[in-house]
Amino acid sequence: MTVKRRTQRKKKNTNELEKVLAEKNPSVKDILEKLQALHNELSVVEQGSDEKDRFLSVKNSLLSPTLMMHRYKAIKIYTACCLADVFRIFAPEAPFNNNEIMDIFEFFYKQLANLTVINGPHFKQYFYLLESLANVKCLCLISQLKDTDDLVNNFTKTIFETIQPEQSKNIHVCLLDILEQIIEEAEHLPTECINTILDNYKQNENIAARTLAVNLCCNQPEKLQRYVCQYINNVILSTQVKENINEFIEAHNLILLMFNLSPEVLLSVIPQLQEELTLENEVVRETATDILGKMFCDTNSSLAKMYPQVWEAWLERSKDKKSSIRIKVINYIHDILENHRELANDINNIIRERAIDPDEKVRVETMKVISKLTPKTAQYISENIFKECIGERCRDKKHIVRLEASKSLCRIYDMHYNVIFQDRITEEGTQLFEKFGWIPNTILKLIYTDDKDILIMIEQLIMDYLIPEQLNNTVRVDRIINIVSSLDERGFLGFVSLLNRQKTWSVFIEKFLKLCETYNGGIMDDVSEMSTVKEQLNQINQSLSNHFPDPKKTYERIRTFINLNDRRSYELIRNTYNPKLSYEKILNSYKELLKRPVLVPVIEELKIILNKISLLIINKDVTSPLIRRIKEPLIYWRNKLYISEWTKGLPNIGDQASQKLITYITENMPVLYEDNIKLLSNLEDSDLVTNTLEALAQIVKLQPEKLPKDNKDIIDKLYSISVNGTPEQAKHSTYLLTFMDNKDEILRKLIKELSDNISVDSPNIITRLTSLSVLAKYANALFEENDNGTKIVSFIIKEVLLKNKEEPAYDEDQDEWIEYDNLDDETKVKCTSLKLMLKRIIAAKDTPDLAYTLAQPFIKLCRRLITNEGEIVPTNNTSIIQKYHLRLKAGLSLLSLAKYPVFETIITMNDYLSLTLVIQDPCAEIRECFAKKLLFLIYNRKIHIRYLPILFLIAHEPEKDLRDTIKNSLIRLTKSLKKNKSTVALMETLFLHFVHILAHHSDINNFFNDSITLEQKFEILNIFSKYLEFYGDIVISRENISFIFYLAAQIKTYRDIYSKTSREIYLISDLAQYIIREKYVSADWALLTYPGTFDKFPKSLYSRLVPDEGEKNLSKLYIPSEYIEKKKSENTKKEASTRTRKRTNSHRRVRSKASSMNENDSDDMESSSKRSTRSKRSRTNSKSEMEVAEDDIINEEEEEEEKEKKVGEKGKEVKKQTKLEKVNKSNENENKKEEESKEESNKENKEENKEETKSMEEEDTTEPLSLKENELSTENVSAPTSPASRTRSKKRKRKEELSSPSSSRITRSKSRKL
């Protein structure tokens, strides 16, 4: 009975809703009551209940427009809840048709929009509706409907607008569930729906909406993949049509975001990005490259492994024609290497290729990648990359590339230093040394490029990375030793040159600071000196500024510093190069200077100067650790050979470096030893005795009071060394004995012991002679007592120089150069004897009569040694090796005497000309040593300038390194002399001396011999043409060519004092005029008539002819006219051949490029390296290459046209020959011309082939680099490195056997007499 009543009550509720709706104007209250009652009734009915059929009648009531379109929200939400319950009760079948379902779903999403009002009166009902839709999943019925695009769009839009961060998590879950139902069941997702999802995915304002979009993509990747890919395609199409770049970039940022949050949805997009990499649009390619780069960088990304073809396509963008795209790839390779070590091989290839990219910006970015490397990532970059690619970029033509490459290498070295040089030997340290130990050597050898930017860069890199700040002296010195140990000969010379510059700059800056103090900011007590001081400051300022990258800006900055007149700065600057201060004080002064506020305007320039002058590498604190390291060597040197040989007792490499550094300090900075004078005085340590003696000797030269002069133990030890020590030790110990208090007594005793019963077989004969040579110079009065000096010289001549041992030390045919230290004792004795005689003569320089008496026979002896090829023994059995050293010693002895005016006047013309034989000696080592010694003396102004022309004979030097070194040094010297008013025309007037030398050259003797043929004369002229061309390359310029041409012509108005006919000097005069004409024609200069006169010809060489004879001689031509015609023909043919060859090569290159472009169709940038191109070239790249090739052809053809014009002008100039040529031509025999023309034509073909071959060889030859000492002042010329002999490899030939004309200047005939 109770169940029946309840059923009746339910039917009553249903019927009551129908009755209320049937009324004409039902009240809101009645409708709401009936709906609430119905909702309460429906909410408790379970899904699939047997009673569901009785609710079929209520569905029509709920679909009534009165309810669904009612203006009160309460009625609508209760209606929606009832409809949701109906869907639940009748599930899985819906009691509505499709149109009704469509209307109901539209009604639902409109109600869900009210979920934003969390505190609303009916929020509970709205959540009920939301939860019911999520749980019942009635929205799955959307798959049965048609034309659902609007419905899907509205649902999606409403849900994203509804969700808020402050809502509960349940609401977010339900909204996601509803949206997934729609996405999953919809047959098609409209574009607006996808746009709504993706717009919320990339926005950051509503975090809840963004999270919803991310979760949706993560949960429905398969359904959304296609639509996301389509979205990207539409954006690309829009970009190409409307050029909507911003939208395109925004879309790709979305891709990157999705890759990080929901990568599964991008499975169809990744291949699309691959396609973008090859499109024509550069923005598309660059954006795709950027996005993929970021994807590959991601730590958790496996994109490269999943899509290897995409990875390869991305790598190909490193060869894109657009540099910014190549840079995009480079910018990501370090992070890719950091997170994906398995891709290291591909990364290595990119670095190798882009390190030689044509664009400097790309090369710079590649170098920055190396700079970012960490110890973990650096191990995956191959050793060849560091050495061959990055190391080579240190010599790049662009400064910014050089800087980045050098900085990256130095940073790598600093980063691995502690691992390489740890306290114990490890396999890791050994491997890292092999990989990075070469870096300091490479950096220091950059000094040879002779570039001020590079020099500034190296100085800064040393301070920052190679030898950084370190207060622990032992650690710092060990680091210096390790670096020096890793340097080869050229690297160590570069390191030494930096230290030498430090010394030179400090002297210069001291002069500058004194002038600044005198100037006092423009306030001086003596106004009359104001202009002088100001002018001196301007000169120094100009000289300083020339050593900076921007001289004009530097000049103004230094002027600012001068006007500041900051006395504290002067003091601090002086502290940085004060050798008496400790490292810590120098460093503190350095830092304080850079922090002074008043110096902010000049801080950049000041830092460069401080790096040049500060004693932060070698200072007084390094001496003790260096000396200690000789006894306690660094046993952890990272050299495999050294490690493996350690047990065999080889000397420690660190020990050798310590010795080198101590030797340098001893020779150049002995003042640093002042605090270690007691340590140096301990001569018991045999390992240190040589260096300590030298150090003591250097200190005593400057400060004699520093030596303990009355210490008997020291005196006895020095005496013993002078008799029984090594020659090097004896030299210094004997010198030190000359400063003792009772030196006369000591030295008399020593001279007697050394001289008595001296013979060739005496023990320690070399040591004895060395000690005697020191005594002959510094204690000459004692040395000459009792006619002792004469006796010793007599012994030297009779028993040493004029005799050889019966058993020679070397084979008769052995001609391989041997360094002095490795010579046999007999040769050493002879060389030491010559040295003794030389020093005895020098000691008499203040007594002219005695000097003449002693020097004249010695000079003749030296000349005889030179002209007789080192042989003066009557038996003529002197070994070749001994003769090498004897004639070298003779030549150097003459140079030593020439330093003193009293001896220079004794040197005759024959003696002078004998020196030309030394610089063209058959032995390469003799030529090198002599040339560098002469250059050293000239640079330091220690020898008369008339000896400089001897260096021009280096023109035919077979050793290119030596020839270029001398040439570059002479060019620098010429520029320096031109800056000084007193020497402005010095190099030009030396032309007269040079011509005189050539006129007395042995190769010209037979020119006027009737027996030689015309071809032989041509060969002689070609030989001397090279000498004159060499001089012209060094001295002749647009400004002085008229003056030198005038001098060459005026020579014919003089006669040669040392020649009977003077024909040779006139021949050289005519040849010089021809060479000068050729030079101004080839250089397109104007050869104007010299307006002045010059009559200061050297009277010691020339005497003037009477005017009539001089005029007559001017009209006479001494070189055959056939020679001039032949040279014209050769030049014309050579230019034509060169022109043809260039055109052929250019067209060949274009054809090669065109064929290559037709065969390949990928999008690559052809690298400038010699690597093989494995990938296809793109059409974009092909277009670029074709344009470049066409530009090259146009430029080359324009250049050829200009050259043809010049050739025509040259032909016109040549036609205007002087009267000299015309007179001689009129006297020639026509028959002789016809006979010789055939010979000339044959010879021209041969010469042309030789010239072409030679030019090809020269093009393949790399220009060597020479070390340059920078010029700091317009008044003084800085000296190059002293020409110490060095060890050479066996590969180098000691006896030149060359068939070319240049070699004939060196391999002279046996007759070397003048």
PDB file of C-alpha atoms in Angstrom, residues 900-1106:
ATOM      1  CA  TYR A 900     135.609  51.017 -32.598  1.00  0.00           C
ATOM      2  CA  PRO A 901     136.582  54.098 -34.658  1.00  0.00           C
ATOM      3  CA  VAL A 902     140.276  53.533 -34.067  1.00  0.00           C
ATOM      4  CA  PHE A 903     140.132  50.116 -35.725  1.00  0.00           C
ATOM      5  CA  GLU A 904     137.505  51.048 -38.326  1.00  0.00           C
ATOM      6  CA  THR A 905     140.014  53.384 -39.938  1.00  0.00           C
ATOM      7  CA  ILE A 906     142.530  50.541 -40.206  1.00  0.00           C
ATOM      8  CA  ILE A 907     140.094  48.295 -42.101  1.00  0.00           C
ATOM      9  CA  THR A 908     140.938  48.670 -45.791  1.00  0.00           C
ATOM     10  CA  MET A 909     138.644  48.284 -48.774  1.00  0.00           C
ATOM     11  CA  ASN A 910     139.933  44.746 -49.322  1.00  0.00           C
ATOM     12  CA  ASP A 911     139.086  43.935 -45.705  1.00  0.00           C
ATOM     13  CA  TYR A 912     135.663  45.478 -46.162  1.00  0.00           C
ATOM     14  CA  LEU A 913     134.971  43.548 -49.348  1.00  0.00           C
ATOM     15  CA  SER A 914     136.083  40.315 -47.723  1.00  0.00           C
ATOM     16  CA  LEU A 915     133.010  40.573 -45.516  1.00  0.00           C
ATOM     17  CA  THR A 916     130.855  40.222 -48.621  1.00  0.00           C
ATOM     18  CA  LEU A 917     132.336  36.742 -49.023  1.00  0.00           C
ATOM     19  CA  VAL A 918     131.158  35.780 -45.540  1.00  0.00           C
ATOM     20  CA  ILE A 919     127.552  36.808 -46.118  1.00  0.00           C
ATOM     21  CA  GLN A 920     127.597  34.700 -49.301  1.00  0.00           C
ATOM     22  CA  ASP A 921     129.515  31.770 -47.840  1.00  0.00           C
ATOM     23  CA  PRO A 922     128.609  28.282 -49.107  1.00  0.00           C
ATOM     24  CA  CYS A 923     127.699  27.278 -45.549  1.00  0.00           C
ATOM     25  CA  ALA A 924     124.178  28.342 -44.579  1.00  0.00           C
ATOM     26  CA  GLU A 925     124.976  28.594 -40.856  1.00  0.00           C
ATOM     27  CA  ILE A 926     127.880  30.976 -41.505  1.00  0.00           C
ATOM     28  CA  ARG A 927     125.662  33.216 -43.616  1.00  0.00           C
ATOM     29  CA  GLU A 928     122.918  33.219 -41.028  1.00  0.00           C
ATOM     30  CA  CYS A 929     125.132  33.897 -38.038  1.00  0.00           C
ATOM     31  CA  PHE A 930     127.101  36.642 -39.784  1.00  0.00           C
ATOM     32  CA  ALA A 931     124.020  38.359 -41.256  1.00  0.00           C
ATOM     33  CA  LYS A 932     122.183  38.428 -37.948  1.00  0.00           C
ATOM     34  CA  LYS A 933     125.247  39.673 -36.103  1.00  0.00           C
ATOM     35  CA  LEU A 934     125.714  42.494 -38.609  1.00  0.00           C
ATOM     36  CA  LEU A 935     122.012  43.341 -38.443  1.00  0.00           C
ATOM     37  CA  PHE A 936     122.193  43.345 -34.649  1.00  0.00           C
ATOM     38  CA  LEU A 937     125.122  45.785 -34.647  1.00  0.00           C
ATOM     39  CA  ILE A 938     123.445  48.093 -37.162  1.00  0.00           C
ATOM     40  CA  TYR A 939     120.152  48.126 -35.274  1.00  0.00           C
ATOM     41  CA  ASN A 940     121.981  49.068 -32.080  1.00  0.00           C
ATOM     42  CA  ARG A 941     124.107  51.640 -33.939  1.00  0.00           C
ATOM     43  CA  LYS A 942     127.295  49.983 -32.787  1.00  0.00           C
ATOM     44  CA  ILE A 943     128.874  49.881 -36.236  1.00  0.00           C
ATOM     45  CA  HIS A 944     129.292  52.370 -39.054  1.00  0.00           C
ATOM     46  CA  ILE A 945     126.320  52.569 -41.376  1.00  0.00           C
ATOM     47  CA  ARG A 946     128.540  51.905 -44.407  1.00  0.00           C
ATOM     48  CA  TYR A 947     128.462  48.228 -43.441  1.00  0.00           C
ATOM     49  CA  LEU A 948     124.703  48.065 -43.972  1.00  0.00           C
ATOM     50  CA  PRO A 949     124.857  47.609 -47.802  1.00  0.00           C
ATOM     51  CA  ILE A 950     126.560  44.274 -47.232  1.00  0.00           C
ATOM     52  CA  LEU A 951     123.175  42.982 -46.061  1.00  0.00           C
ATOM     53  CA  PHE A 952     121.646  43.689 -49.480  1.00  0.00           C
ATOM     54  CA  LEU A 953     123.749  40.822 -50.832  1.00  0.00           C
ATOM     55  CA  ILE A 954     121.287  38.534 -49.056  1.00  0.00           C
ATOM     56  CA  ALA A 955     119.121  38.908 -52.178  1.00  0.00           C
ATOM     57  CA  HIS A 956     120.345  35.561 -53.542  1.00  0.00           C
ATOM     58  CA  GLU A 957     120.065  33.773 -50.191  1.00  0.00           C
ATOM     59  CA  PRO A 958     118.640  30.251 -50.798  1.00  0.00           C
ATOM     60  CA  GLU A 959     117.233  30.042 -47.252  1.00  0.00           C
ATOM     61  CA  LYS A 960     113.941  31.871 -47.570  1.00  0.00           C
ATOM     62  CA  ASP A 961     113.467  32.297 -43.819  1.00  0.00           C
ATOM     63  CA  LEU A 962     116.776  34.094 -43.458  1.00  0.00           C
ATOM     64  CA  ARG A 963     116.246  36.203 -46.557  1.00  0.00           C
ATOM     65  CA  ASP A 964     112.818  37.353 -45.452  1.00  0.00           C
ATOM     66  CA  THR A 965     113.962  38.007 -41.895  1.00  0.00           C
ATOM     67  CA  ILE A 966     116.747  40.312 -43.080  1.00  0.00           C
ATOM     68  CA  LYS A 967     114.481  41.959 -45.621  1.00  0.00           C
ATOM     69  CA  ASN A 968     111.712  42.702 -43.127  1.00  0.00           C
ATOM     70  CA  SER A 969     114.222  44.030 -40.619  1.00  0.00           C
ATOM     71  CA  LEU A 970     115.739  46.345 -43.218  1.00  0.00           C
ATOM     72  CA  ILE A 971     112.282  47.594 -44.185  1.00  0.00           C
ATOM     73  CA  ARG A 972     111.573  48.463 -40.557  1.00  0.00           C
ATOM     74  CA  LEU A 973     114.945  50.131 -40.256  1.00  0.00           C
ATOM     75  CA  THR A 974     114.276  52.184 -43.392  1.00  0.00           C
ATOM     76  CA  LYS A 975     110.962  53.414 -41.992  1.00  0.00           C
ATOM     77  CA  SER A 976     112.610  54.275 -38.706  1.00  0.00           C
ATOM     78  CA  LEU A 977     115.417  56.242 -40.319  1.00  0.00           C
ATOM     79  CA  LYS A 978     112.939  58.249 -42.377  1.00  0.00           C
ATOM     80  CA  LYS A 979     111.273  59.491 -39.188  1.00  0.00           C
ATOM     81  CA  ASN A 980     114.505  61.133 -38.059  1.00  0.00           C
ATOM     82  CA  LYS A 981     115.364  64.365 -39.851  1.00  0.00           C
ATOM     83  CA  SER A 982     119.094  63.718 -39.578  1.00  0.00           C
ATOM     84  CA  THR A 983     118.833  60.308 -41.287  1.00  0.00           C
ATOM     85  CA  VAL A 984     115.904  60.897 -43.613  1.00  0.00           C
ATOM     86  CA  ALA A 985     117.908  60.171 -46.817  1.00  0.00           C
ATOM     87  CA  LEU A 986     120.469  57.804 -45.340  1.00  0.00           C
ATOM     88  CA  MET A 987     119.216  54.625 -46.997  1.00  0.00           C
ATOM     89  CA  GLU A 988     119.074  56.382 -50.364  1.00  0.00           C
ATOM     90  CA  THR A 989     122.701  57.599 -50.206  1.00  0.00           C
ATOM     91  CA  LEU A 990     123.832  54.131 -49.135  1.00  0.00           C
ATOM     92  CA  PHE A 991     122.891  53.172 -52.676  1.00  0.00           C
ATOM     93  CA  LEU A 992     126.282  54.566 -53.724  1.00  0.00           C
ATOM     94  CA  HIS A 993     128.081  52.180 -51.357  1.00  0.00           C
ATOM     95  CA  PHE A 994     125.943  49.268 -52.536  1.00  0.00           C
ATOM     96  CA  VAL A 995     126.716  49.962 -56.197  1.00  0.00           C
ATOM     97  CA  HIS A 996     130.404  50.068 -55.356  1.00  0.00           C
ATOM     98  CA  ILE A 997     130.153  46.667 -53.645  1.00  0.00           C
ATOM     99  CA  LEU A 998     128.427  45.202 -56.701  1.00  0.00           C
ATOM    100  CA  ALA A 999     131.028  46.678 -59.004  1.00  0.00           C
ATOM    101  CA  HIS A1000     133.726  44.739 -57.129  1.00  0.00           C
ATOM    102  CA  HIS A1001     131.749  41.532 -56.901  1.00  0.00           C
ATOM    103  CA  SER A1002     133.613  38.541 -58.293  1.00  0.00           C
ATOM    104  CA  ASP A1003     130.715  37.603 -60.573  1.00  0.00           C
ATOM    105  CA  ILE A1004     131.113  40.763 -62.633  1.00  0.00           C
ATOM    106  CA  ASN A1005     134.819  40.372 -63.391  1.00  0.00           C
ATOM    107  CA  ASN A1006     134.378  38.575 -66.718  1.00  0.00           C
ATOM    108  CA  PHE A1007     131.563  40.679 -68.136  1.00  0.00           C
ATOM    109  CA  PHE A1008     133.885  42.737 -70.351  1.00  0.00           C
ATOM    110  CA  ASN A1009     135.887  39.707 -71.413  1.00  0.00           C
ATOM    111  CA  ASP A1010     135.626  39.249 -75.179  1.00  0.00           C
ATOM    112  CA  SER A1011     135.504  35.491 -74.832  1.00  0.00           C
ATOM    113  CA  ILE A1012     132.118  35.288 -73.083  1.00  0.00           C
ATOM    114  CA  THR A1013     128.930  35.036 -75.088  1.00  0.00           C
ATOM    115  CA  LEU A1014     125.942  37.357 -75.051  1.00  0.00           C
ATOM    116  CA  GLU A1015     123.885  34.786 -73.181  1.00  0.00           C
ATOM    117  CA  GLN A1016     126.510  34.652 -70.447  1.00  0.00           C
ATOM    118  CA  LYS A1017     126.386  38.426 -70.204  1.00  0.00           C
ATOM    119  CA  PHE A1018     122.618  38.259 -69.910  1.00  0.00           C
ATOM    120  CA  GLU A1019     122.973  35.791 -67.084  1.00  0.00           C
ATOM    121  CA  ILE A1020     125.367  38.117 -65.247  1.00  0.00           C
ATOM    122  CA  LEU A1021     122.970  41.032 -65.700  1.00  0.00           C
ATOM    123  CA  ASN A1022     120.090  38.963 -64.369  1.00  0.00           C
ATOM    124  CA  ILE A1023     122.145  38.121 -61.313  1.00  0.00           C
ATOM    125  CA  PHE A1024     122.856  41.760 -60.519  1.00  0.00           C
ATOM    126  CA  SER A1025     119.321  42.788 -61.409  1.00  0.00           C
ATOM    127  CA  LYS A1026     118.112  40.707 -58.495  1.00  0.00           C
ATOM    128  CA  TYR A1027     120.454  42.558 -56.132  1.00  0.00           C
ATOM    129  CA  LEU A1028     119.130  45.903 -57.309  1.00  0.00           C
ATOM    130  CA  GLU A1029     115.515  44.765 -57.202  1.00  0.00           C
ATOM    131  CA  PHE A1030     116.045  43.574 -53.638  1.00  0.00           C
ATOM    132  CA  TYR A1031     117.367  47.008 -52.704  1.00  0.00           C
ATOM    133  CA  GLY A1032     114.447  48.632 -54.513  1.00  0.00           C
ATOM    134  CA  ASP A1033     111.869  46.562 -52.665  1.00  0.00           C
ATOM    135  CA  ILE A1034     113.308  47.751 -49.362  1.00  0.00           C
ATOM    136  CA  VAL A1035     114.176  51.396 -50.008  1.00  0.00           C
ATOM    137  CA  ILE A1036     112.545  52.765 -53.161  1.00  0.00           C
ATOM    138  CA  SER A1037     109.181  54.472 -52.749  1.00  0.00           C
ATOM    139  CA  ARG A1038     107.080  56.948 -54.682  1.00  0.00           C
ATOM    140  CA  GLU A1039     108.743  59.794 -52.770  1.00  0.00           C
ATOM    141  CA  ASN A1040     112.406  58.913 -53.334  1.00  0.00           C
ATOM    142  CA  ILE A1041     112.464  57.120 -56.683  1.00  0.00           C
ATOM    143  CA  SER A1042     113.466  60.291 -58.567  1.00  0.00           C
ATOM    144  CA  PHE A1043     116.357  60.931 -56.180  1.00  0.00           C
ATOM    145  CA  ILE A1044     117.704  57.356 -56.415  1.00  0.00           C
ATOM    146  CA  PHE A1045     117.379  57.428 -60.200  1.00  0.00           C
ATOM    147  CA  TYR A1046     119.344  60.671 -60.158  1.00  0.00           C
ATOM    148  CA  LEU A1047     122.077  59.077 -58.024  1.00  0.00           C
ATOM    149  CA  ALA A1048     122.261  56.064 -60.345  1.00  0.00           C
ATOM    150  CA  ALA A1049     122.776  58.330 -63.334  1.00  0.00           C
ATOM    151  CA  GLN A1050     125.261  60.616 -61.601  1.00  0.00           C
ATOM    152  CA  ILE A1051     127.548  57.681 -60.828  1.00  0.00           C
ATOM    153  CA  LYS A1052     128.655  57.864 -64.463  1.00  0.00           C
ATOM    154  CA  THR A1053     130.082  61.336 -63.823  1.00  0.00           C
ATOM    155  CA  TYR A1054     132.492  59.825 -61.295  1.00  0.00           C
ATOM    156  CA  ARG A1055     135.183  57.207 -61.477  1.00  0.00           C
ATOM    157  CA  ASP A1056     135.820  54.285 -59.144  1.00  0.00           C
ATOM    158  CA  ILE A1057     138.992  54.909 -57.132  1.00  0.00           C
ATOM    159  CA  TYR A1058     139.643  51.173 -56.823  1.00  0.00           C
ATOM    160  CA  SER A1059     139.207  50.375 -60.518  1.00  0.00           C
ATOM    161  CA  LYS A1060     141.357  51.236 -63.516  1.00  0.00           C
ATOM    162  CA  THR A1061     138.524  51.581 -66.020  1.00  0.00           C
ATOM    163  CA  SER A1062     135.430  51.951 -63.778  1.00  0.00           C
ATOM    164  CA  ARG A1063     133.508  49.975 -66.425  1.00  0.00           C
ATOM    165  CA  GLU A1064     131.977  47.724 -63.815  1.00  0.00           C
ATOM    166  CA  ILE A1065     130.469  50.541 -61.790  1.00  0.00           C
ATOM    167  CA  TYR A1066     129.101  52.197 -64.942  1.00  0.00           C
ATOM    168  CA  LEU A1067     127.545  48.889 -65.945  1.00  0.00           C
ATOM    169  CA  ILE A1068     125.808  48.685 -62.572  1.00  0.00           C
ATOM    170  CA  SER A1069     124.739  52.332 -62.983  1.00  0.00           C
ATOM    171  CA  ASP A1070     123.000  51.655 -66.319  1.00  0.00           C
ATOM    172  CA  LEU A1071     121.439  48.462 -64.985  1.00  0.00           C
ATOM    173  CA  ALA A1072     120.156  50.313 -61.921  1.00  0.00           C
ATOM    174  CA  GLN A1073     118.577  52.996 -64.095  1.00  0.00           C
ATOM    175  CA  TYR A1074     116.808  50.325 -66.119  1.00  0.00           C
ATOM    176  CA  ILE A1075     115.581  48.537 -62.981  1.00  0.00           C
ATOM    177  CA  ILE A1076     114.277  51.806 -61.519  1.00  0.00           C
ATOM    178  CA  ARG A1077     112.426  52.590 -64.751  1.00  0.00           C
ATOM    179  CA  GLU A1078     110.805  49.160 -64.669  1.00  0.00           C
ATOM    180  CA  LYS A1079     109.777  49.657 -61.064  1.00  0.00           C
ATOM    181  CA  TYR A1080     108.046  52.984 -61.602  1.00  0.00           C
ATOM    182  CA  VAL A1081     106.288  51.655 -64.714  1.00  0.00           C
ATOM    183  CA  SER A1082     105.015  48.544 -62.920  1.00  0.00           C
ATOM    184  CA  ALA A1083     103.975  50.593 -59.880  1.00  0.00           C
ATOM    185  CA  ASP A1084     102.373  53.280 -62.068  1.00  0.00           C
ATOM    186  CA  TRP A1085     104.398  56.043 -60.418  1.00  0.00           C
ATOM    187  CA  ALA A1086     105.503  59.319 -61.939  1.00  0.00           C
ATOM    188  CA  LEU A1087     109.260  59.496 -62.491  1.00  0.00           C
ATOM    189  CA  LEU A1088     109.883  63.209 -62.195  1.00  0.00           C
ATOM    190  CA  THR A1089     113.232  64.862 -62.726  1.00  0.00           C
ATOM    191  CA  TYR A1090     115.032  65.333 -59.440  1.00  0.00           C
ATOM    192  CA  PRO A1091     115.043  69.117 -58.925  1.00  0.00           C
ATOM    193  CA  GLY A1092     118.148  69.386 -56.758  1.00  0.00           C
ATOM    194  CA  THR A1093     121.778  68.340 -56.926  1.00  0.00           C
ATOM    195  CA  PHE A1094     123.863  65.986 -54.854  1.00  0.00           C
ATOM    196  CA  ASP A1095     127.645  66.129 -54.851  1.00  0.00           C
ATOM    197  CA  LYS A1096     128.432  64.403 -51.557  1.00  0.00           C
ATOM    198  CA  PHE A1097     129.608  61.180 -53.098  1.00  0.00           C
ATOM    199  CA  PRO A1098     131.841  59.148 -50.733  1.00  0.00           C
ATOM    200  CA  LYS A1099     135.341  60.459 -51.411  1.00  0.00           C
ATOM    201  CA  SER A1100     136.813  57.171 -50.230  1.00  0.00           C
ATOM    202  CA  LEU A1101     135.110  55.408 -53.161  1.00  0.00           C
ATOM    203  CA  TYR A1102     134.531  57.953 -55.934  1.00  0.00           C
ATOM    204  CA  SER A1103     136.385  60.794 -57.600  1.00  0.00           C
ATOM    205  CA  ARG A1104     134.638  63.196 -59.956  1.00  0.00           C
ATOM    206  CA  LEU A1105     135.366  63.201 -63.704  1.00  0.00           C
ATOM    207  CA  VAL A1106     135.999  66.397 -65.589  1.00  0.00           C
TER     208      VAL A1106
END
